[in-house]
Amino acid sequence: MPPRVTVIVRTKNRPEFLTRSLADISAQTFRDVGIVVVNDGGDRDVAEQVVSASGIDVRMIDTTAPGGRCVAANTGVAAADGSEFVVLHDDDDLWDPRFLERTVAWLDAHPEDVGVAVATAIAYEQRIDGAWVETSRVPFWEGMTRVSLTDMLDRNRVVPISLLYRRRVHDEVGGYDERLGTVEDWEFLLRVLGRHSVGFIPGEPLAIWTQRPSATGVASNSMFALEDRHAEDDALVRDRELAAWTSANGMGLPLYLAGMERRLADHVDASADRLRAQIRADIDSHQPIASRLRRLRRRLGGRGDS
């Protein structure tokens, strides 16, 4: 009988992180779990050694060329056929031991939700004495109370490590968009939230999104190493959806909104100019001698105060 939850681990030539992630998953208090490690073009022998040393039951599969983040995710989802729930646990991220217990309980109690996200912390790591060590931790979207389509239209607020969802939703909205090199989780959730609700468990963080701003090479995070690609893919998704909307509804509303945005920007700029002029006038009225000296220095080519 398939496990209720399949945990999909995307990895490529990062044995240290893969070792850590498998230990993290095995520490979960919820036990009806299957683990699929997707080797995305990395050294299979090395990955197999890590899996063997973990001492836990793991299924390892390889992506087809050329692979990539989305291909790896879809490969894992396909391998989870029969499971009720799936979650992407990238090899460098972490969970509170109660993550699966709490999220499965939520979805059992809320059949109207196709997924549930949890409060998340960002853990910053540095290389110290040959190991990646957490040096600080901050909340990710502190004060968040719900997963909102309105908020997600602005930017992503739900990272993969924080979301457990029903596998069947892929039958309805499709898989991760393999035309994208990044932001695939955000684009997928936009499609989901356009049709369904996703719950949220606030409070103590149950997911930990690790970040290593100083890292390079295989240890780097995609949000830093692929920063330019993030911007390109974000624009691609927005332009594609805008084109689909205008094809069905015409250019009227987008043109109106673009004009309103331009007028608002002009208004803000004009207000800022007026505020700067008023501040300078107030300074001149209270400090006339200092103001005259500044003007004199500017005329003489000196550096006056701004």
Short mmCIF file of C-alpha atoms in Angstrom, two decimals:
data_model
loop_
_atom_site.label_atom_id
_atom_site.label_comp_id
_atom_site.label_asym_id
_atom_site.label_seq_id
_atom_site.Cartn_x
_atom_site.Cartn_y
_atom_site.Cartn_z
CA MET A 1 0.00 0.00 0.00
CA PRO A 2 1.47 3.43 -0.94
CA PRO A 3 2.41 5.79 1.90
CA ARG A 4 0.03 8.65 2.67
CA VAL A 5 2.85 11.16 2.21
CA THR A 6 5.63 11.14 -0.37
CA VAL A 7 8.54 13.45 0.38
CA ILE A 8 10.41 14.49 -2.77
CA VAL A 9 14.05 15.44 -2.29
CA ARG A 10 15.69 17.24 -5.22
CA THR A 11 19.47 16.99 -5.12
CA LYS A 12 22.56 17.31 -7.30
CA ASN A 13 26.10 16.63 -6.09
CA ARG A 14 25.45 17.83 -2.53
CA PRO A 15 26.08 14.76 -0.36
CA GLU A 16 26.45 16.80 2.82
CA PHE A 17 23.02 18.37 2.39
CA LEU A 18 21.44 15.11 1.22
CA THR A 19 22.70 13.36 4.35
CA ARG A 20 21.24 16.11 6.51
CA SER A 21 17.89 16.13 4.74
CA LEU A 22 17.40 12.36 5.02
CA ALA A 23 18.12 12.54 8.75
CA ASP A 24 15.67 15.44 9.02
CA ILE A 25 12.88 13.50 7.29
CA SER A 26 13.49 10.36 9.35
CA ALA A 27 13.06 12.44 12.54
CA GLN A 28 9.43 13.23 11.70
CA THR A 29 6.85 12.09 14.24
CA PHE A 30 4.45 11.16 11.42
CA ARG A 31 5.58 7.79 10.09
CA ASP A 32 3.42 6.89 7.06
CA VAL A 33 6.00 8.43 4.74
CA GLY A 34 7.79 7.44 1.55
CA ILE A 35 10.93 9.22 0.41
CA VAL A 36 11.85 9.78 -3.23
CA VAL A 37 15.30 11.20 -3.90
CA VAL A 38 15.51 12.73 -7.36
CA ASN A 39 19.11 12.81 -8.56
CA ASP A 40 19.08 15.73 -10.99
CA GLY A 41 22.09 14.87 -13.12
CA GLY A 42 24.52 14.47 -10.25
CA ASP A 43 26.93 11.65 -9.50
CA ARG A 44 24.61 8.72 -8.86
CA ASP A 45 27.24 6.63 -7.07
CA VAL A 46 27.79 9.36 -4.50
CA ALA A 47 24.04 9.82 -3.97
CA GLU A 48 23.59 6.06 -3.58
CA GLN A 49 26.31 5.97 -0.94
CA VAL A 50 24.49 8.65 1.05
CA VAL A 51 21.17 6.84 0.74
CA SER A 52 22.73 3.53 1.78
CA ALA A 53 24.45 5.11 4.79
CA SER A 54 21.18 6.72 5.94
CA GLY A 55 19.76 3.33 6.89
CA ILE A 56 16.23 4.32 5.84
CA ASP A 57 14.02 3.15 3.00
CA VAL A 58 14.54 5.52 0.09
CA ARG A 59 13.66 5.27 -3.59
CA MET A 60 16.16 7.05 -5.82
CA ILE A 61 15.46 8.02 -9.42
CA ASP A 62 17.26 10.12 -12.00
CA THR A 63 15.90 12.95 -14.09
CA THR A 64 16.05 12.77 -17.86
CA ALA A 65 18.37 15.18 -19.66
CA PRO A 66 18.62 18.12 -19.47
CA GLY A 67 16.87 17.98 -16.10
CA GLY A 68 16.53 21.07 -13.93
CA ARG A 69 14.46 22.12 -10.94
CA CYS A 70 11.04 21.69 -12.60
CA VAL A 71 11.90 18.40 -14.28
CA ALA A 72 13.16 17.09 -10.94
CA ALA A 73 9.95 18.15 -9.19
CA ASN A 74 7.74 16.57 -11.84
CA THR A 75 9.84 13.39 -11.79
CA GLY A 76 9.25 13.12 -8.06
CA VAL A 77 5.52 13.82 -8.35
CA ALA A 78 5.18 11.10 -11.00
CA ALA A 79 6.96 8.65 -8.68
CA ALA A 80 4.51 9.55 -5.87
CA ASP A 81 1.57 8.03 -7.76
CA GLY A 82 -0.77 6.52 -5.19
CA SER A 83 0.19 8.81 -2.31
CA GLU A 84 -2.44 11.14 -0.93
CA PHE A 85 -0.04 13.98 -0.14
CA VAL A 86 3.27 15.25 -1.55
CA VAL A 87 5.83 17.80 -0.43
CA LEU A 88 9.09 19.08 -1.91
CA HIS A 89 11.89 18.86 0.64
CA ASP A 90 14.94 20.28 -1.16
CA ASP A 91 18.15 18.78 0.15
CA ASP A 92 19.30 21.86 2.09
CA ASP A 93 16.07 22.75 3.92
CA LEU A 94 14.76 21.50 7.26
CA TRP A 95 11.62 20.79 9.29
CA ASP A 96 10.47 20.81 12.85
CA PRO A 97 9.89 17.12 13.72
CA ARG A 98 6.13 17.81 13.93
CA PHE A 99 5.79 19.30 10.44
CA LEU A 100 4.14 16.29 8.79
CA GLU A 101 2.08 15.44 11.84
CA ARG A 102 0.60 18.94 12.00
CA THR A 103 0.07 19.42 8.27
CA VAL A 104 -1.52 16.00 7.67
CA ALA A 105 -3.85 16.61 10.63
CA TRP A 106 -4.84 19.97 9.14
CA LEU A 107 -5.71 18.51 5.74
CA ASP A 108 -7.63 15.65 7.37
CA ALA A 109 -9.66 18.24 9.28
CA HIS A 110 -10.06 20.65 6.33
CA PRO A 111 -11.08 18.66 3.23
CA GLU A 112 -11.88 21.91 1.41
CA ASP A 113 -8.18 22.84 1.35
CA VAL A 114 -5.93 21.25 -1.27
CA GLY A 115 -2.81 22.13 0.68
CA VAL A 116 -1.54 23.74 3.84
CA ALA A 117 1.47 25.95 4.50
CA VAL A 118 3.14 26.66 7.83
CA ALA A 119 4.90 29.53 9.52
CA THR A 120 8.49 29.49 8.29
CA ALA A 121 11.88 30.72 9.50
CA ILE A 122 14.88 31.70 7.39
CA ALA A 123 18.08 30.22 8.80
CA TYR A 124 21.30 31.86 7.60
CA GLU A 125 24.28 29.51 7.39
CA GLN A 126 28.02 30.02 7.12
CA ARG A 127 30.86 27.60 6.50
CA ILE A 128 32.69 27.14 9.82
CA ASP A 129 35.37 24.52 10.39
CA GLY A 130 34.31 22.60 7.31
CA ALA A 131 30.59 22.46 8.08
CA TRP A 132 27.56 24.61 7.34
CA VAL A 133 26.47 26.17 10.63
CA GLU A 134 23.38 28.26 11.36
CA THR A 135 24.47 31.73 12.48
CA SER A 136 21.13 33.52 12.72
CA ARG A 137 17.42 33.03 12.17
CA VAL A 138 14.61 35.41 11.19
CA PRO A 139 10.91 34.93 10.41
CA PHE A 140 9.83 34.57 6.78
CA TRP A 141 6.80 36.86 6.27
CA GLU A 142 6.34 37.56 9.97
CA GLY A 143 2.69 38.12 10.85
CA MET A 144 1.35 36.08 7.95
CA THR A 145 -2.03 34.54 8.85
CA ARG A 146 -3.32 33.05 5.60
CA VAL A 147 -2.32 32.03 2.09
CA SER A 148 -3.89 34.68 -0.10
CA LEU A 149 -4.04 34.84 -3.89
CA THR A 150 -3.99 38.63 -3.59
CA ASP A 151 -0.69 38.53 -1.70
CA MET A 152 0.78 35.85 -3.96
CA LEU A 153 0.15 38.02 -7.02
CA ASP A 154 2.69 40.44 -5.54
CA ARG A 155 5.38 37.88 -4.70
CA ASN A 156 5.84 34.37 -3.36
CA ARG A 157 5.10 33.87 0.32
CA VAL A 158 5.12 30.06 0.39
CA VAL A 159 8.39 28.21 -0.22
CA PRO A 160 8.33 24.49 -1.09
CA ILE A 161 9.64 23.26 2.27
CA SER A 162 6.61 24.86 3.98
CA LEU A 163 3.81 23.32 1.89
CA LEU A 164 2.14 19.90 2.04
CA TYR A 165 -0.52 19.40 -0.62
CA ARG A 166 -2.84 16.82 -2.13
CA ARG A 167 -1.19 15.08 -5.04
CA ARG A 168 -4.46 14.97 -7.00
CA VAL A 169 -4.29 18.72 -7.59
CA HIS A 170 -1.72 18.01 -10.32
CA ASP A 171 -4.39 16.11 -12.25
CA GLU A 172 -6.35 19.34 -12.42
CA VAL A 173 -3.78 22.14 -12.80
CA GLY A 174 -0.84 20.23 -14.31
CA GLY A 175 2.75 19.89 -13.17
CA TYR A 176 5.54 22.35 -12.56
CA ASP A 177 6.22 24.46 -15.64
CA GLU A 178 9.39 23.06 -17.21
CA ARG A 179 9.85 26.19 -19.31
CA LEU A 180 10.92 27.96 -16.12
CA GLY A 181 14.32 27.69 -14.50
CA THR A 182 13.14 29.31 -11.23
CA VAL A 183 9.91 30.54 -9.55
CA GLU A 184 8.22 27.25 -10.50
CA ASP A 185 6.72 26.87 -7.02
CA TRP A 186 5.20 30.37 -7.16
CA GLU A 187 3.75 29.84 -10.65
CA PHE A 188 2.30 26.45 -9.61
CA LEU A 189 0.65 27.96 -6.54
CA LEU A 190 -0.89 30.75 -8.61
CA ARG A 191 -2.64 28.11 -10.69
CA VAL A 192 -3.76 26.27 -7.56
CA LEU A 193 -5.04 29.38 -5.76
CA GLY A 194 -7.00 30.41 -8.83
CA ARG A 195 -9.25 27.38 -8.15
CA HIS A 196 -8.80 26.23 -4.57
CA SER A 197 -8.00 27.30 -1.03
CA VAL A 198 -4.74 26.55 0.76
CA GLY A 199 -4.70 26.54 4.56
CA PHE A 200 -2.12 28.04 6.87
CA ILE A 201 -0.80 27.00 10.30
CA PRO A 202 0.49 30.11 12.13
CA GLY A 203 2.59 30.31 15.24
CA GLU A 204 5.88 28.57 15.88
CA PRO A 205 7.80 27.94 12.62
CA LEU A 206 7.54 24.33 11.47
CA ALA A 207 9.64 24.80 8.32
CA ILE A 208 13.17 26.18 8.00
CA TRP A 209 14.32 27.69 4.72
CA THR A 210 18.11 27.76 4.81
CA GLN A 211 20.05 30.48 3.02
CA ARG A 212 23.77 30.87 2.41
CA PRO A 213 24.37 34.31 0.85
CA SER A 214 28.15 33.85 0.78
CA ALA A 215 28.10 30.38 -0.78
CA THR A 216 29.21 29.69 -4.33
CA GLY A 217 29.11 26.62 -6.55
CA VAL A 218 26.96 23.64 -5.61
CA ALA A 219 26.36 24.94 -2.07
CA SER A 220 24.69 28.15 -3.25
CA ASN A 221 20.96 28.91 -3.07
CA SER A 222 19.08 29.40 -6.32
CA MET A 223 17.70 32.73 -5.09
CA PHE A 224 21.27 34.07 -4.99
CA ALA A 225 23.04 32.04 -7.68
CA LEU A 226 20.13 32.45 -10.10
CA GLU A 227 19.07 35.96 -9.11
CA ASP A 228 18.95 37.23 -12.71
CA ARG A 229 17.01 34.16 -13.81
CA HIS A 230 14.49 34.79 -11.01
CA ALA A 231 13.81 38.27 -12.39
CA GLU A 232 13.52 36.95 -15.96
CA ASP A 233 11.15 34.13 -15.03
CA ASP A 234 9.03 36.42 -12.85
CA ALA A 235 8.60 38.78 -15.80
CA LEU A 236 7.91 35.84 -18.13
CA VAL A 237 5.09 34.54 -15.95
CA ARG A 238 3.52 37.99 -15.60
CA ASP A 239 3.77 38.80 -19.31
CA ARG A 240 2.38 35.41 -20.30
CA GLU A 241 -0.64 35.77 -18.01
CA LEU A 242 -1.23 39.36 -19.11
CA ALA A 243 -1.15 38.28 -22.75
CA ALA A 244 -3.68 35.54 -22.04
CA TRP A 245 -5.95 38.00 -20.25
CA THR A 246 -5.80 40.66 -22.97
CA SER A 247 -6.39 38.04 -25.67
CA ALA A 248 -9.69 37.18 -23.99
CA ASN A 249 -10.68 40.63 -22.68
CA GLY A 250 -8.86 43.28 -24.71
CA MET A 251 -6.29 45.93 -23.77
CA GLY A 252 -8.67 48.37 -22.08
CA LEU A 253 -8.14 47.56 -18.41
CA PRO A 254 -4.34 47.01 -18.62
CA LEU A 255 -3.95 50.32 -20.47
CA TYR A 256 -6.05 52.10 -17.86
CA LEU A 257 -4.07 50.59 -14.96
CA ALA A 258 -0.73 51.41 -16.65
CA GLY A 259 -1.86 55.02 -17.07
CA MET A 260 -2.96 55.21 -13.45
CA GLU A 261 0.41 53.84 -12.32
CA ARG A 262 2.24 56.46 -14.40
CA ARG A 263 0.11 59.30 -13.02
CA LEU A 264 0.64 58.04 -9.48
CA ALA A 265 4.42 57.93 -10.01
CA ASP A 266 4.36 61.48 -11.41
CA HIS A 267 2.30 62.63 -8.41
CA VAL A 268 4.74 61.05 -5.95
CA ASP A 269 7.71 62.67 -7.71
CA ALA A 270 6.02 66.09 -7.69
CA SER A 271 5.10 65.73 -4.00
CA ALA A 272 8.69 64.82 -3.16
CA ASP A 273 9.96 67.91 -5.04
CA ARG A 274 7.52 70.14 -3.15
CA LEU A 275 8.54 68.61 0.17
CA ARG A 276 12.23 69.18 -0.53
CA ALA A 277 11.52 72.80 -1.50
CA GLN A 278 9.48 73.36 1.68
CA ILE A 279 12.22 71.90 3.85
CA ARG A 280 14.81 74.16 2.21
CA ALA A 281 12.53 77.18 2.68
CA ASP A 282 12.05 76.35 6.37
CA ILE A 283 15.80 76.00 6.84
CA ASP A 284 16.43 79.30 5.07
CA SER A 285 13.84 81.10 7.20
CA HIS A 286 15.35 79.85 10.46
CA GLN A 287 19.00 79.95 9.47
CA PRO A 288 19.35 82.82 6.94
CA ILE A 289 23.07 83.37 7.54
CA ALA A 290 23.93 79.69 7.10
CA SER A 291 21.82 79.58 3.93
CA ARG A 292 23.59 82.58 2.45
CA LEU A 293 26.96 81.02 3.23
CA ARG A 294 25.94 77.78 1.48
CA ARG A 295 24.85 79.68 -1.61
CA LEU A 296 28.08 81.68 -1.61
CA ARG A 297 30.19 78.49 -1.36
CA ARG A 298 28.32 77.00 -4.34
CA ARG A 299 28.97 80.13 -6.40
CA LEU A 300 32.65 79.92 -5.54
CA GLY A 301 32.78 76.28 -6.57
CA GLY A 302 32.95 74.86 -3.07
CA ARG A 303 30.92 71.94 -1.74
CA GLY A 304 27.73 73.26 -0.24
CA ASP A 305 25.30 71.36 1.86
CA SER A 306 22.43 69.77 -0.01
#
